Amino acid sequence: MRMVDIITKKRDGYPLSDKEIAFFIKGYTKGDIPDYQASALAMAILFQGMDKREIATLTHEMEYSGETMDLSKIKGVKIDKHSTGGVGDKTSLVLCPMVCACGAKVAKMSGRGLGHTGGTLDKLESIPGLSITETDEQFIDQVNDIGIAIIGQTSELVPADKKLYALRDVTGTVEAIPLIASSVMSKKLASGTDTILLDVTFGEGAFMKDLESARELATTMVEIGNSLGRNTKAVLSDMNEPLGYAVGNALEVKEAINALHGNGPKDLMELCYTCGSIILEQAGLASSKEEADTMLHKVIEDGRAFQCLVNMVKAQGGDISYLYEPSKWVLSNNIIEVRSDKEGYIKRINALAIGEASMKLGAGRETLDDLIDMSAGIILDKKVGDKVSKGDLLCTIYTNKEDYNELIPDIKEAYEFVSSPVEVHPVVWEVVE
C-alpha cells in the first residue's frame, strides 16, 4: 500500500477503505509517513469530505493510536462534557460540580486555551496550588472518592491527534469537519467515559460561525460516538456574545463561584441547567428533564454543588480558601472602566473582538508557549438587549500591561447599538441526539 495512492484516491472523491485509513494513521503516528503527505491528504479531505463509515474508522484508529483510559474501576456511570470553545465559557466549572452533586461520576480531561478561546485547565490553574496532572490511579481514586476530577490529557492518549492537530493548524485544513469531529471524539472516546455531552458553539466567538455548520459538526460527532458504543448527545449554543459577564481566568473562576452560590448570569445558568438535565438523563440519574432540573436547582440551593468544587480543588492540591474568599485573588495593576460614547439598545457584542482583546490584555496565549496573566481579562457590565446611555459603563478591563489604551477603541467597536428594543435569543438553540 502506498500513501500517494491514498492521497490521489481521496483527491478524486472516492471513499477510503478501513485498511487505507488504518495504514495512514499507524504510519503517520510512527513517523513513517512524512508531514507533506499527511497535509496533502488533509487538504483532500477538506475538499472531498468523508462519509460516516470513513469518519468512524478514522476516529477509531486515532483513538487507539496510543494508550486508552480504563475507567472500569470507577463505580457508577462515568460522564464527560466537551465544548468546542468560546469566550467566557466557564461552563465546566459550574456544570461539573452540579451534576457531581446529583450523583454523576465526572471523569473529565480538559484542554488549554489558544487564541481568543479560554481553556478550562488555565482557569483551574488560577487557583494557587491546584494541579491538573494525575496518574491514572490517582484520577480513578479521586473520582471514586469524591465523584469528580478535571485533569489534563496525558501525552500517551491519542498521539495521532496531537500530530494531525499541529499539522492542520499550519496547512489551512483546520476547518475540515471530518478532521474536527475525529479529533474531538477520538480524545473523548480514549478517555474512557460511558456518556459524552458535546456543547457545540456557533457564532462570532466560536469556531463554527453559523448554526448550519455547527449542526453538521454536532450531528457528525454524535453519530461517531453512538456508532462506537458511547451514549452521545450535543447541544448547539450561541456564542455571538461572551457567555456570562467575566472573560479571563481568575475572573471566570470567581463568576463560577458566584454561580454555584445561586448568583450566576442568566445565559450561563440556562446552558448549565440544559446540559445538566441531559447529562443526568444520560447517566440514568433522572427519568425526565423536569426531574433533572429539580435536582440541579436543589444542589445549587443547598450548597452541595459548591461543595463538590471545593472537594475537587482540595483533592488536586488547590488552596480552597480562595473559593471561600474570592477577594484573595490579586487584581491587576491597571483596572480601567470603558464607557459608552453612544446610546441605544445593545444589538450585538462581538465575542471574537472581546476574546481577542482579553488575550492581548494578557488573559490568553497566541502560541502554546505563551505565559498567561491569570488576573487579566474583561468584565462586561452590559449584555445584548440592555439599554445604554452615553457615559454608561460598558465593561471594565484588567491588565498588568501598560499599552492597554490602544485596545479600548476595539472594545467599544465590539458593541453594536440600535434605537429600538432588541429580542434576546436563548443560549441553547437545539439538542442533537
PDB file of N, CA and C in Angstrom, residues 10-11 42-49 176:
ATOM      1  N   LYS A  10      -8.508   9.907  -2.541  1.00  0.00           N
ATOM      2  CA  LYS A  10      -9.374  10.876  -1.850  1.00  0.00           C
ATOM      3  C   LYS A  10      -9.465  12.170  -2.656  1.00  0.00           C
ATOM      4  N   ARG A  11      -8.369  12.575  -3.289  1.00  0.00           N
ATOM      5  CA  ARG A  11      -8.386  13.784  -4.130  1.00  0.00           C
ATOM      6  C   ARG A  11      -9.455  13.684  -5.211  1.00  0.00           C
ATOM      7  N   ALA A  42      -4.934  15.649   4.200  1.00  0.00           N
ATOM      8  CA  ALA A  42      -5.830  16.525   4.966  1.00  0.00           C
ATOM      9  C   ALA A  42      -6.526  17.521   4.050  1.00  0.00           C
ATOM     10  N   MET A  43      -5.784  18.066   3.072  1.00  0.00           N
ATOM     11  CA  MET A  43      -6.384  19.009   2.135  1.00  0.00           C
ATOM     12  C   MET A  43      -7.402  18.300   1.240  1.00  0.00           C
ATOM     13  N   ALA A  44      -7.095  17.083   0.828  1.00  0.00           N
ATOM     14  CA  ALA A  44      -8.044  16.321   0.013  1.00  0.00           C
ATOM     15  C   ALA A  44      -9.329  16.044   0.794  1.00  0.00           C
ATOM     16  N   ILE A  45      -9.184  15.747   2.092  1.00  0.00           N
ATOM     17  CA  ILE A  45     -10.358  15.518   2.943  1.00  0.00           C
ATOM     18  C   ILE A  45     -11.163  16.804   3.107  1.00  0.00           C
ATOM     19  N   LEU A  46     -10.465  17.938   3.235  1.00  0.00           N
ATOM     20  CA  LEU A  46     -11.152  19.224   3.358  1.00  0.00           C
ATOM     21  C   LEU A  46     -12.045  19.462   2.138  1.00  0.00           C
ATOM     22  N   PHE A  47     -11.541  19.171   0.953  1.00  0.00           N
ATOM     23  CA  PHE A  47     -12.301  19.432  -0.278  1.00  0.00           C
ATOM     24  C   PHE A  47     -13.337  18.352  -0.595  1.00  0.00           C
ATOM     25  N   GLN A  48     -13.011  17.096  -0.336  1.00  0.00           N
ATOM     26  CA  GLN A  48     -13.875  15.988  -0.767  1.00  0.00           C
ATOM     27  C   GLN A  48     -14.738  15.414   0.355  1.00  0.00           C
ATOM     28  N   GLY A  49     -14.384  15.675   1.596  1.00  0.00           N
ATOM     29  CA  GLY A  49     -15.167  15.162   2.715  1.00  0.00           C
ATOM     30  C   GLY A  49     -14.951  13.677   2.952  1.00  0.00           C
ATOM     31  N   ALA A 176     -11.877  21.386   8.228  1.00  0.00           N
ATOM     32  CA  ALA A 176     -12.453  20.144   7.701  1.00  0.00           C
ATOM     33  C   ALA A 176     -13.262  19.438   8.786  1.00  0.00           C
TER      34      ALA A 176
END
